[in-house]
Coordinates of C-alpha atoms and ligand atoms in Angstrom, one line a residue:
X696 CA 17.7 10.4 6.6
X697 CA 20.3 11.7 5.1
X698 CA 23.4 12.2 6.3
X699 CA 24.2 15.5 5.8
X700 CA 21.3 16.1 8.5
X701 CA 23.4 15.2 10.9
X702 CA 25.5 18.8 11.4
X703 CA 22.0 21.1 10.9
X704 CA 20.5 19.1 13.2
X705 CA 22.9 19.7 16.1
X706 CA 22.8 23.3 15.4
X707 CA 18.9 23.0 15.8
X708 CA 19.4 20.9 19.4
X709 CA 21.8 23.5 20.5
X710 CA 19.0 26.5 19.2
X711 CA 15.4 25.9 20.5
X712 CA 13.1 27.9 18.6
X713 CA 11.2 28.5 21.5
X714 CA 7.9 27.0 21.1
X715 CA 9.5 23.7 19.2
X716 CA 9.7 20.8 22.6
X717 CA 13.6 19.6 22.2
X718 CA 14.6 14.9 23.3
X719 CA 16.4 17.1 25.8
X720 CA 13.6 18.4 27.9
X721 CA 11.9 15.2 28.4
X722 CA 13.5 14.6 30.9
X723 CA 16.0 11.7 28.7
X724 CA 19.9 11.0 29.3
X725 CA 22.0 12.8 27.5
X726 CA 23.7 10.2 25.1
X727 CA 20.2 9.1 24.1
X728 CA 19.5 12.9 23.0
X729 CA 22.6 12.8 20.7
X730 CA 21.9 9.9 18.8
X731 CA 18.1 10.6 17.6
X732 CA 19.9 13.8 16.6
X733 CA 22.4 12.5 14.6
X734 CA 18.8 11.1 13.3
X735 CA 17.8 14.4 11.5
X736 CA 15.4 14.5 14.7
X737 CA 14.6 18.2 16.2
X738 CA 12.0 17.7 18.4
X739 CA 9.7 15.4 19.6
X740 CA 6.4 14.3 17.7
X741 CA 3.0 13.7 19.4
X742 CA 3.4 10.8 20.7
X743 CA 6.9 11.0 21.4
X744 CA 6.3 14.0 23.5
X745 CA 3.1 12.2 25.2
X746 CA 4.4 8.7 25.6
X747 CA 8.2 9.6 27.0
X748 CA 7.3 11.2 30.6
X749 CA 5.2 8.6 31.4
X750 CA 7.0 5.8 30.7
X751 CA 10.0 6.7 32.2
X752 CA 8.0 7.8 35.0
X753 CA 7.0 3.8 35.4
X754 CA 3.7 3.8 34.6
X755 CA 2.0 1.6 31.9
X756 CA 1.0 3.2 28.6
X757 CA -1.8 2.0 26.1
X758 CA -0.8 4.8 23.1
X759 CA -3.2 4.5 20.3
X760 CA -0.9 5.9 17.4
X761 CA -1.5 5.4 13.7
X762 CA 2.0 4.7 12.0
X763 CA 4.0 6.7 10.9
X764 CA 3.8 8.9 13.9
X765 CA 6.9 7.9 16.0
X766 CA 6.3 4.8 18.4
X767 CA 9.1 3.2 18.3
X768 CA 11.5 6.6 19.8
X769 CA 8.2 6.7 22.1
X770 CA 9.0 3.3 23.6
X771 CA 12.3 2.2 22.9
X772 CA 14.3 5.9 24.0
X773 CA 12.5 5.3 27.2
X774 CA 13.4 1.8 27.0
X775 CA 17.0 2.3 26.7
X776 CA 17.0 4.4 29.1
X777 CA 15.6 2.4 32.0
X778 CA 17.9 -0.7 31.4
X779 CA 20.9 -1.2 33.4
X780 CA 23.2 -2.0 30.7
X781 CA 26.1 -3.9 32.9
X782 CA 23.2 -6.1 33.6
X783 CA 23.8 -9.4 30.8
X784 CA 20.0 -10.3 31.5
X785 CA 17.6 -10.2 29.1
X786 CA 15.3 -6.6 30.8
X787 CA 12.9 -5.4 28.3
X788 CA 11.5 -7.3 25.4
X789 CA 9.4 -5.8 22.4
X790 CA 6.8 -8.2 20.6
X791 CA 6.2 -7.8 17.2
X792 CA 3.8 -9.2 14.1
X793 CA 6.2 -9.8 11.4
X794 CA 9.8 -10.2 11.0
X795 CA 9.9 -6.9 9.0
X796 CA 9.0 -5.2 12.0
X797 CA 10.4 -6.9 14.1
X798 CA 14.4 -6.5 12.3
X799 CA 12.9 -2.9 11.9
X800 CA 12.6 -2.1 15.9
X801 CA 15.0 -4.0 17.1
X802 CA 17.5 -1.3 14.4
X803 CA 15.8 1.2 15.3
X804 CA 16.8 0.2 18.6
X805 CA 20.3 -0.4 18.2
X806 CA 20.9 3.1 16.7
X807 CA 18.7 4.4 19.4
X808 CA 21.6 2.6 22.2
X809 CA 24.6 4.0 19.8
X810 CA 26.3 5.4 22.7
X811 CA 25.4 2.1 25.3
X812 CA 28.5 0.4 24.2
X813 CA 28.2 -2.6 25.8
X814 CA 23.7 -2.9 25.1
X815 CA 23.4 -5.7 22.8
X816 CA 20.1 -5.4 21.0
X817 CA 18.6 -8.7 19.9
X818 CA 15.9 -9.7 17.1
X819 CA 13.7 -13.1 17.2
X820 CA 12.2 -13.9 14.3
X821 CA 10.0 -17.2 12.2
X822 CA 11.7 -18.8 9.1
X823 CA 15.7 -17.7 10.2
X824 CA 17.7 -21.0 11.7
X825 CA 17.6 -20.8 15.1
X826 CA 21.2 -21.1 15.7
X827 CA 22.7 -17.6 15.5
X828 CA 19.7 -16.3 17.2
X829 CA 20.3 -18.6 20.3
X830 CA 24.2 -17.7 19.9
X831 CA 23.4 -13.9 20.2
X832 CA 21.0 -14.5 23.0
X833 CA 23.7 -16.6 24.8
X834 CA 25.4 -14.2 25.2
X835 CA 23.2 -11.7 27.1
X836 CA 21.4 -9.7 25.8
X837 CA 19.1 -6.4 27.4
X838 CA 16.8 -6.0 25.1
X839 CA 14.8 -8.4 22.7
X840 CA 12.8 -7.7 19.7
X841 CA 10.5 -10.5 18.3
X842 CA 7.9 -11.7 16.9
X843 CA 5.3 -14.0 19.2
X844 CA 5.9 -17.3 17.7
X845 CA 9.6 -17.9 17.8
X846 CA 10.4 -15.9 21.4
X847 CA 7.6 -18.9 22.4
X848 CA 10.1 -21.0 20.3
X849 CA 13.2 -19.5 22.3
X850 CA 11.5 -19.6 25.6
X851 CA 10.6 -23.1 25.7
X852 CA 14.0 -23.7 24.0
X853 CA 15.6 -22.7 27.3
X854 CA 17.5 -20.5 25.4
X855 CA 15.3 -17.0 26.5
X856 CA 14.9 -16.5 30.2
X857 CA 12.6 -13.1 30.8
X858 CA 12.8 -14.0 35.2
X859 CA 15.0 -10.1 35.0
X860 CA 12.0 -8.7 32.0
X861 CA 11.1 -5.0 33.8
X862 CA 9.8 -3.5 30.0
X863 CA 7.9 -5.4 27.9
X864 CA 6.0 -3.5 24.7
X865 CA 3.4 -4.9 22.5
X866 CA 3.8 -3.1 19.5
X867 CA 1.2 -3.6 16.6
X868 CA -0.6 -4.4 19.0
X869 CA -4.1 -4.7 16.6
X870 CA -1.8 -6.2 13.8
X871 CA -0.9 -9.1 16.3
X872 CA -4.3 -10.0 17.5
X873 CA -5.4 -9.9 14.3
X874 CA -2.7 -12.9 13.2
X875 CA -3.8 -15.0 15.9
X876 CA -0.9 -14.3 18.4
X877 CA -2.9 -13.2 20.8
X878 CA -2.7 -16.3 23.3
X879 CA 1.7 -16.2 22.4
X880 CA 1.2 -13.0 23.4
X881 CA -0.6 -14.6 26.8
X882 CA 1.8 -17.5 26.8
X883 CA 4.5 -15.8 26.9
X884 CA 3.4 -12.8 29.7
X885 CA 3.4 -16.6 31.6
X886 CA 6.8 -16.6 31.0
X887 CA 7.9 -12.7 32.9
X888 CA 7.6 -11.2 36.9
X889 CA 4.3 -10.4 37.1
X890 CA 6.0 -6.9 38.1
X891 CA 6.8 -4.4 34.9
X892 CA 6.0 -2.2 33.5
X893 CA 4.2 -2.7 29.8
X894 CA 3.8 -0.2 27.2
X895 CA 1.7 -1.0 24.2
X896 CA 0.8 0.7 20.8
X897 CA -1.8 -0.1 18.3
X898 CA -3.4 1.7 15.4
X899 CA -7.0 1.3 16.3
X900 CA -8.2 -0.1 19.8
X901 CA -10.8 -2.7 19.1
X902 CA -12.0 -5.1 22.0
X903 CA -9.7 -7.1 22.1
X904 CA -6.7 -5.5 22.8
X905 CA -9.1 -3.1 25.7
X906 CA -9.5 -7.4 27.2
X907 CA -5.3 -7.1 27.0
X908 CA -4.9 -4.4 28.1
X909 CA -7.2 -4.9 31.1
X910 CA -5.6 -8.0 31.8
X911 CA -1.7 -7.5 31.6
X912 CA -2.0 -4.2 32.5
X913 CA -1.6 -1.9 36.1
X914 CA -3.6 1.0 36.6
X915 CA -2.1 2.0 32.2
X916 CA -2.0 6.0 31.2
X917 CA -4.1 6.6 27.5
X918 CA -2.5 8.3 24.9
X919 CA -4.3 8.7 21.9
X920 CA -2.3 11.1 19.2
X921 CA -5.1 12.9 16.7
X922 CA -5.7 10.9 13.7
X923 CA -4.6 12.9 11.5
X924 CA -1.1 12.3 11.3
X925 CA 0.9 14.3 10.2
X926 CA 1.9 11.9 8.2
X927 CA -1.8 11.6 6.5
X928 CA -1.8 15.8 6.4
X929 CA 0.5 15.4 3.7
X930 CA -0.4 12.5 1.8
X931 CA -2.8 14.4 -1.2
X932 CA -5.3 12.1 -1.8
X933 CA -7.4 11.0 -4.9
X934 CA -9.9 8.5 -6.2
X935 CA -10.9 8.0 -9.5
X936 CA -13.7 5.5 -10.5
X937 CA -12.3 2.6 -12.9
X938 CA -14.5 0.1 -13.8
X939 CA -12.5 -3.2 -12.9
X940 CA -11.7 -4.1 -15.7
X941 CA -9.9 -1.1 -17.4
X942 CA -7.3 -1.4 -13.7
X943 CA -5.1 -2.7 -14.7
X944 CA -4.5 -0.3 -17.7
X945 CA -5.4 2.0 -15.2
X946 CA -2.3 1.3 -13.4
X947 CA -0.1 1.2 -16.1
X948 CA -0.8 5.1 -16.9
X949 CA -0.9 6.0 -13.7
X950 CA 2.7 4.9 -12.8
X951 CA 3.9 5.6 -16.7
X952 CA 2.7 9.8 -15.8
X953 CA 3.6 9.4 -12.4
X954 CA 7.1 11.6 -11.5
X955 CA 7.3 10.3 -7.9
X956 CA 10.2 7.8 -7.4
X957 CA 8.4 4.7 -6.3
X958 CA 5.3 2.9 -5.4
X959 CA 3.9 0.7 -3.7
X960 CA 0.5 -1.3 -5.2
X961 CA -2.6 -2.1 -2.8
X962 CA -4.6 -5.8 -3.2
X963 CA -6.3 -7.4 -1.5
X964 CA -5.0 -11.3 -1.7
X965 CA -1.8 -12.7 -2.8
X966 CA -3.6 -13.6 -5.6
X967 CA -4.2 -10.1 -7.4
X968 CA -1.2 -8.6 -5.8
X969 CA 0.6 -12.0 -8.3
X970 CA -1.4 -11.0 -10.6
X971 CA -1.2 -7.4 -11.5
X972 CA 2.4 -7.6 -10.8
X973 CA 3.0 -10.3 -13.8
X974 CA 0.8 -7.9 -15.6
X975 CA 3.0 -4.5 -14.5
X976 CA 5.8 -6.5 -15.9
X977 CA 3.9 -7.8 -19.5
X978 CA 3.5 -3.9 -19.8
X979 CA 7.7 -2.8 -19.4
X980 CA 7.0 -1.7 -16.4
X981 CA 9.4 -3.0 -13.7
X982 CA 7.7 -4.5 -9.9
X983 CA 7.8 -7.0 -7.7
X984 CA 5.4 -8.7 -5.8
X985 CA 5.5 -10.1 -1.6
X986 CA 2.1 -11.1 0.3
X987 CA 2.7 -12.2 3.6
X988 CA 3.6 -16.1 1.4
X989 CA 6.4 -14.8 0.1
X990 CA 10.1 -15.9 1.7
X991 CA 12.0 -13.6 4.1
X992 CA 14.7 -13.7 2.6
X993 CA 12.9 -12.6 -0.3
X994 CA 11.5 -10.2 1.0
X995 CA 13.8 -8.2 2.8
X996 CA 15.5 -8.5 -0.6
X997 CA 12.3 -7.0 -2.0
X998 CA 12.5 -4.0 0.3
X999 CA 16.1 -3.1 0.0
X1000 CA 15.5 -3.4 -3.6
X1001 CA 13.2 0.0 -3.1
X1002 CA 15.0 1.4 -0.6
X1003 CA 18.2 1.3 -3.2
X1004 CA 16.5 2.7 -5.9
X1005 CA 17.1 -0.1 -8.3
X1006 CA 13.0 -1.8 -8.2
X1007 CA 10.1 1.2 -8.2
X1008 CA 7.0 -0.6 -8.4
X1009 CA 5.9 -2.8 -5.0
X1010 CA 2.7 -4.3 -5.6
X1011 CA 1.3 -5.8 -1.8
X1012 CA -1.4 -6.9 0.8
X1013 CA -1.9 -5.1 3.8
X1014 CA -0.3 -7.7 6.6
X1015 CA 3.1 -7.4 3.5
X1016 CA 3.5 -3.7 3.4
X1017 CA 2.8 -3.3 7.2
X1018 CA 5.2 -0.7 9.1
X1019 CA 6.8 -0.8 5.5
X1020 CA 8.9 2.6 6.1
X1021 CA 11.0 3.7 2.6
X1022 CA 11.1 7.4 1.9
X1023 CA 11.6 6.9 -1.9
X1024 CA 7.8 5.6 -1.9
X1025 CA 6.0 9.2 -3.2
X1026 CA 3.0 7.8 -4.5
X1027 CA 0.6 4.9 -3.2
X1028 CA -2.5 2.9 -5.2
X1029 CA -5.3 1.1 -3.0
X1030 CA -5.7 -1.3 -6.8
X1031 CA -8.9 -2.4 -4.2
X1032 CA -10.2 -0.4 -1.9
X1033 CA -9.6 -1.7 1.2
X1034 CA -12.3 -3.8 3.5
X1035 CA -12.6 -1.1 6.6
X1036 CA -11.5 2.4 7.0
X1037 CA -8.8 1.5 9.0
X1038 CA -6.4 -0.2 6.3
X1039 CA -6.4 2.2 3.6
X1040 CA -5.3 4.6 6.7
X1041 CA -2.4 2.2 7.3
X1042 CA -1.5 1.7 3.2
X1043 CA -1.4 5.4 2.4
X1044 CA 1.2 6.1 5.6
X1045 CA 3.3 3.7 3.3
X1046 CA 3.6 7.8 1.8
X1047 CA 4.6 10.4 3.0
X1048 CA 7.2 9.5 5.1
X1049 CA 10.1 11.7 6.8
X1050 CA 8.1 15.0 6.1
X1051 CA 7.8 14.5 2.4
X1052 CA 5.0 14.9 0.4
X1053 CA 3.0 11.2 -0.7
X1054 CA -0.5 11.3 -3.6
X1055 CA -2.7 7.9 -2.3
X1056 CA -4.9 7.0 -5.5
X1057 CA -7.9 5.1 -4.9
X1058 CA -9.5 3.4 -7.5
X1059 CA -13.2 2.5 -7.2
X1060 CA -15.4 0.4 -9.8
X1061 CA -18.9 2.3 -10.2
X1062 CA -20.8 0.5 -7.9
X1063 CA -18.1 1.2 -5.3
X1064 CA -18.4 4.3 -5.0
X1065 CA -20.1 4.1 -1.7
X1066 CA -17.1 2.7 0.1
X1067 CA -15.8 6.6 -0.5
X1068 CA -17.6 8.0 2.4
X1069 CA -16.9 5.2 5.1
X1070 CA -13.1 6.2 4.3
X1071 CA -13.9 10.1 4.2
X1072 CA -15.3 8.9 8.3
X1073 CA -12.3 7.3 8.5
X1074 CA -9.5 10.2 7.5
X1075 CA -12.0 13.7 8.5
X1076 CA -10.6 14.2 5.1
X1077 CA -11.9 15.1 1.7
X1078 CA -10.3 12.4 -1.2
X1079 CA -10.2 14.2 -5.2
X1080 CA -11.6 12.8 -7.2
X1081 CA -9.8 12.4 -10.4
X1082 CA -9.4 11.8 -13.9
X1083 CA -7.1 8.4 -15.2
X1084 CA -4.3 10.0 -17.7
X1085 CA -5.5 8.7 -21.1
X1086 CA -3.3 6.8 -23.5
X1087 CA -3.0 9.8 -25.5
X1088 CA -1.0 11.5 -21.6
X1089 CA 1.1 8.8 -21.4
X1090 CA 2.1 9.3 -25.1
X1091 CA 2.4 12.8 -25.2
X1092 CA 4.6 12.8 -21.6
X1093 CA 6.9 10.9 -23.0
X1094 CA 7.3 12.8 -25.8
X1095 CA 8.1 15.8 -23.9
X1096 CA 11.0 12.9 -22.0
X1097 CA 12.0 12.3 -25.6
X1098 CA 12.6 15.6 -26.5
X1099 CA 13.8 16.9 -23.6
X1100 CA 17.1 14.8 -24.0
X1101 CA 17.9 15.8 -27.9
X1102 CA 20.6 18.2 -26.8
X1103 CA 21.9 16.0 -24.6
X1104 CA 21.5 13.2 -28.0
X1105 CA 22.8 16.5 -30.6
X1106 CA 26.1 17.0 -27.8
X1107 CA 27.1 13.6 -28.2
X1108 CA 27.4 13.3 -31.9
X1109 CA 27.3 10.5 -34.3
X1110 CA 24.8 11.7 -35.4
X1111 CA 25.9 12.0 -39.4
X1112 CA 24.5 9.4 -41.3
X1113 CA 21.7 10.4 -39.6
X1114 CA 21.9 13.9 -40.8
X1115 CA 21.9 12.4 -44.1
X1116 CA 18.7 10.2 -44.5
X1117 CA 16.7 13.4 -43.4
X1118 CA 18.4 15.4 -46.0
X1119 CA 17.1 13.2 -48.5
X1120 CA 13.8 13.2 -47.4
X1121 CA 14.1 16.5 -46.7
X1122 CA 14.9 17.3 -50.5
X1123 CA 11.8 15.0 -51.7
X1124 CA 10.4 17.8 -50.2
X1125 CA 8.7 16.6 -46.7
X1126 CA 7.7 18.8 -43.9
X1127 CA 10.2 18.8 -41.1
X1128 CA 7.0 19.3 -38.7
X1129 CA 5.4 16.4 -39.5
X1130 CA 8.8 14.3 -40.1
X1131 CA 9.8 14.7 -36.5
X1132 CA 6.2 14.2 -35.2
X1133 CA 6.0 10.8 -36.8
X1134 CA 8.7 10.2 -35.6
X1135 CA 8.0 11.0 -31.8
X1136 CA 4.8 8.7 -32.0
X1137 CA 6.7 5.7 -33.7
X1138 CA 9.3 6.4 -30.2
X1139 CA 6.8 6.1 -28.1
X1140 CA 5.1 3.6 -29.6
X1141 CA 1.5 5.2 -30.7
X1142 CA 0.5 3.0 -34.2
X1143 CA -1.5 5.4 -35.3
X1144 CA -5.8 5.1 -35.3
X1145 CA -6.8 1.3 -36.1
X1146 CA -9.5 0.5 -37.0
X1147 CA -11.1 -0.5 -33.9
X1148 CA -9.3 2.9 -31.9
X1149 CA -8.9 1.8 -27.8
X1150 CA -8.0 4.2 -27.5
X1151 CA -11.5 6.0 -26.9
X1152 CA -11.9 3.2 -23.9
X1153 CA -10.0 4.8 -21.7
X1154 CA -10.9 8.2 -21.8
X1155 CA -11.7 9.8 -19.0
X1156 CA -15.5 9.6 -19.5
X1157 CA -15.6 5.7 -19.8
X1158 CA -13.8 5.6 -16.8
X1159 CA -16.2 7.5 -14.6
X1160 CA -19.7 5.2 -16.9
X1161 CA -21.1 7.8 -17.6
X1162 CA -21.3 7.9 -20.8
X1163 CA -22.0 5.7 -23.9
X1164 CA -19.8 7.7 -25.5
X1165 CA -16.6 7.2 -24.5
X1166 CA -16.6 3.0 -24.2
X1167 CA -14.8 2.4 -27.4
X1168 CA -14.9 -1.4 -26.8
X1169 CA -15.6 -4.2 -25.2
X1170 CA -13.1 -7.0 -24.2
X1171 CA -13.7 -10.5 -23.8
X1172 CA -15.5 -11.8 -21.2
X1173 CA -14.4 -14.8 -18.8
X1174 CA -15.0 -17.9 -19.5
X1175 CA -18.3 -19.7 -20.4
X1176 CA -19.6 -16.7 -19.8
X1177 CA -21.4 -14.0 -23.2
X1178 CA -21.2 -10.5 -22.8
X1179 CA -24.8 -9.1 -22.4
X1180 CA -25.4 -5.0 -22.4
X1181 CA -29.0 -3.7 -20.7
X1182 CA -30.2 -0.7 -21.9
X1183 CA -30.6 0.3 -18.5
X1184 CA -27.9 2.1 -16.3
X1185 CA -26.8 4.9 -13.5
X1186 CA -29.0 7.5 -15.3
X1187 CA -32.2 5.0 -14.8
X1188 CA -31.1 3.8 -11.3
X1189 CA -29.6 0.3 -12.1
X1190 CA -28.3 -1.6 -9.3
X1191 CA -26.5 -5.3 -9.1
X1192 CA -29.5 -6.4 -7.4
X1193 CA -32.7 -5.1 -9.6
X1194 CA -30.4 -6.7 -12.8
X1195 CA -29.8 -9.8 -11.1
X1196 CA -32.9 -10.2 -10.3
X1197 CA -34.7 -9.1 -13.2
X1198 CA -32.4 -11.2 -15.9
X1199 CA -32.6 -14.7 -13.0
X1200 CA -36.3 -13.9 -12.8
X1201 CA -37.8 -13.9 -16.5
X1202 CA -35.4 -16.2 -17.8
X1203 CA -35.2 -19.0 -14.9
X1204 CA -31.2 -18.8 -14.5
X1205 CA -29.2 -18.7 -11.2
X1206 CA -28.1 -16.4 -9.3
X1207 CA -24.4 -17.7 -10.5
X1208 CA -24.8 -18.0 -14.1
X1209 CA -24.7 -13.9 -14.2
X1210 CA -20.9 -13.0 -14.1
X1211 CA -19.5 -9.4 -13.5
X1212 CA -21.9 -6.5 -14.2
X1213 CA -20.4 -3.2 -14.9
X1214 CA -23.2 -0.3 -14.7
X1215 CA -22.9 2.6 -17.4
X1216 CA -25.0 5.5 -17.2
X1217 CA -27.5 4.3 -19.6
X1218 CA -26.7 0.6 -20.5
X1219 CA -25.0 -2.2 -18.5
X1220 CA -23.0 -4.9 -19.1
X1221 CA -23.6 -8.3 -17.5
X1222 CA -22.3 -11.9 -18.4
X1223 CA -24.1 -14.7 -17.9
X1224 CA -22.8 -18.4 -18.3
X1225 CA -23.3 -19.8 -21.6
X1226 CA -24.9 -18.4 -24.0
X1227 CA -29.4 -16.8 -24.4
X1228 CA -31.9 -18.5 -26.0
X1229 CA -34.0 -16.0 -28.4
X1230 CA -37.2 -16.5 -26.1
X1231 CA -35.1 -15.8 -23.2
X1232 CA -33.8 -12.5 -24.6
X1233 CA -36.9 -12.1 -25.7
X1234 CA -38.3 -13.0 -22.2
X1235 CA -35.7 -10.2 -20.2
X1236 CA -35.8 -7.7 -23.1
X1237 CA -39.6 -7.1 -21.9
X1238 CA -38.5 -6.9 -17.9
X1239 CA -38.4 -3.3 -16.4
X1240 CA -36.3 -1.1 -13.7
X1241 CA -36.8 1.4 -12.9
X1242 CA -39.9 1.4 -15.6
X1243 CA -37.7 0.9 -18.9
X1244 CA -37.2 -2.0 -20.7
X1245 CA -33.7 -4.0 -19.8
X1246 CA -33.7 -4.8 -23.7
X1247 CA -31.1 -6.9 -23.4
X1248 CA -28.9 -7.8 -26.7
X1249 CA -25.3 -9.2 -27.4
X1250 CA -22.8 -7.1 -26.0
X1251 CA -20.8 -6.0 -29.5
X1252 CA -18.2 -3.4 -29.2
X1253 CA -15.0 -3.2 -31.3
X1254 CA -12.2 -5.8 -30.0
X1255 CA -9.4 -3.8 -28.2
X1256 CA -6.4 -3.0 -30.3
X1257 CA -3.1 -2.8 -28.4
X1258 CA -4.0 -2.9 -24.0
X1259 CA -4.3 -5.3 -22.3
X1260 CA -2.5 -7.5 -24.2
X1261 CA -3.8 -10.3 -22.0
X1262 CA -6.7 -9.8 -20.9
X1263 CA -6.6 -9.2 -17.3
X1264 CA -10.0 -9.1 -16.6
X1265 CA -11.3 -12.3 -18.4
X1266 CA -9.5 -14.4 -15.2
X1267 CA -13.0 -14.0 -13.2
X1268 CA -12.2 -15.3 -10.2
X1269 CA -9.7 -12.5 -9.2
X1270 CA -13.3 -10.2 -10.0
X1271 CA -14.4 -10.9 -6.2
X1272 CA -11.3 -11.2 -4.1
Ligands
ADP2211 P1 5.3 4.5 13.9 O1 6.2 2.6 13.9 O2 4.7 5.1 14.7 O3 4.9 3.6 11.9 P2 8.0 5.0 13.4 O4 9.0 5.0 14.3 O5 8.1 3.0 12.3 O6 6.4 5.7 13.1 O7 9.0 5.9 13.2 C1 8.8 6.4 11.4 C2 9.7 7.6 10.6 O8 9.6 8.4 11.7 C3 11.1 7.2 10.7 O9 11.5 6.8 9.9 C4 11.8 7.6 12.0 O10 13.6 7.7 11.5 C5 10.8 8.6 11.7 N1 10.4 9.2 13.4 C6 10.5 9.3 14.1 N2 10.4 10.0 14.7 C7 10.8 11.4 14.6 C8 12.0 12.5 15.2 N3 10.8 12.8 16.3 N4 12.0 14.0 14.2 C9 11.6 13.3 13.4 N5 11.8 11.8 12.2 C10 11.8 11.1 13.3
MG2212 MG1 5.9 0.7 14.3

């Protein structure tokens, strides 16, 4: 929210358009209306418009809405409207799954309460010393926001008392349950009076949540806002088919050609996050990694850097990036397809924040195409297939930027020495265009065609795996494995199980002897433990898939020239998170 929004939004609130509901019309106290308008909130979001009246009326509420739909104000404003600022007792408790989210909610509530000088908001979370939190509680805090584990600790130590609790919020309830906090939530509730208002917010409604609701809530009103929140609508959703081994190269080129301020790259596991982050740094892209394991302090520092612009690329796991709200993020890359379509919605919700537009690009390996349908069904939106930029695209972009910087450099002066050297060359009959072109190529790191040019490997065609011509070369196989080529591919209906079956059946191998399988248009690449004997090669070669002989042979592709320097794909365990 930039500061210049203040004046403009107050003006808007003063003259609301006919169709737009205002916060004042929701019967919120004037000081809260004032506080949100100062934040630039001109009109309530759909979940706010529907939840606020219900909560103000005192009823329990179940709110289902995606991340980024404005849930914090939806429960936060009525919560603040209902507490008694002159009573120091803890009257409202908000439970959130992670420290980051607890801090985010506490920060938002504090801002909403900017006109309520006697109201204190305290955040309680693990991974931090108890003392400051204990102190804050002892001074009296009407509103407490915390993660379940730490809240229980303070309850047990007698630092936190919930006798006067009248308002409980379970934020991101599905995530809390997924993280195993169900029992903690039950225990916390046992410390509180039975007469209280409960609000539960969640992006999804698994049965476990319905159980929590049935147990702890009284005749709750249910509100669900459309799955396609404005956030998701403001995100362009794309996918590209990228064989696993090309993912890092593809990612670095996507990032190199993206014009967004900042990007998040999602991976499934902590190990993958570290690996991808390291590979990007190796390629000269400034990237940081957060996973559930990163110390909270480091995590906050990283998020702050992302926010202030000193960091542009964050590699993260799903849990680590939950609720992350950074406006600069214009691009989300799903390096791995999310495990469940719901996670996809959460991931892409990290971009397109605060009315900006965003772009989400999902990498699918050739045999993950099927997962596309599940995502599209969940988001009710079609994903558009795009081509990954080629190395030539990256060079073109770098050159354009370079050329654009020329006038400014000329302006600065001190070019005499260069002018002289260049004049000598020109006097010797050099062609100026040729000369400038070569300088550009050198400046952007393009060393020209090599005996075996890796460029080809990364053309869109090879990334889509739909023709042989585009496949330039082969990367080293996983450790202990040899890459073989078989003459069946997509066009013959080859699927990994059939290939594994044919090879193991004919050569007496086990499934574990087979490594990565990449299926292309007319052929496939299969990693096999050790080397096949000539007899095994002969036998497998005669096996058939879709009526076509496998004709297995060792794959002999040209070696790559520049990328990947340190082969990412070689680390086989990461092929199967
Ligand atoms: P959720 O909890 O649903 O993920 P948040 O409460 O974190 O969503 O809000 C997401 C973003 O939208 C925040 O940056 C918040 O400041 C902004 N926001 C919330 N409500 C409004 C509104 N009515 N008008 C403009 N921006 C809003
Ligand atoms: Mg939230």
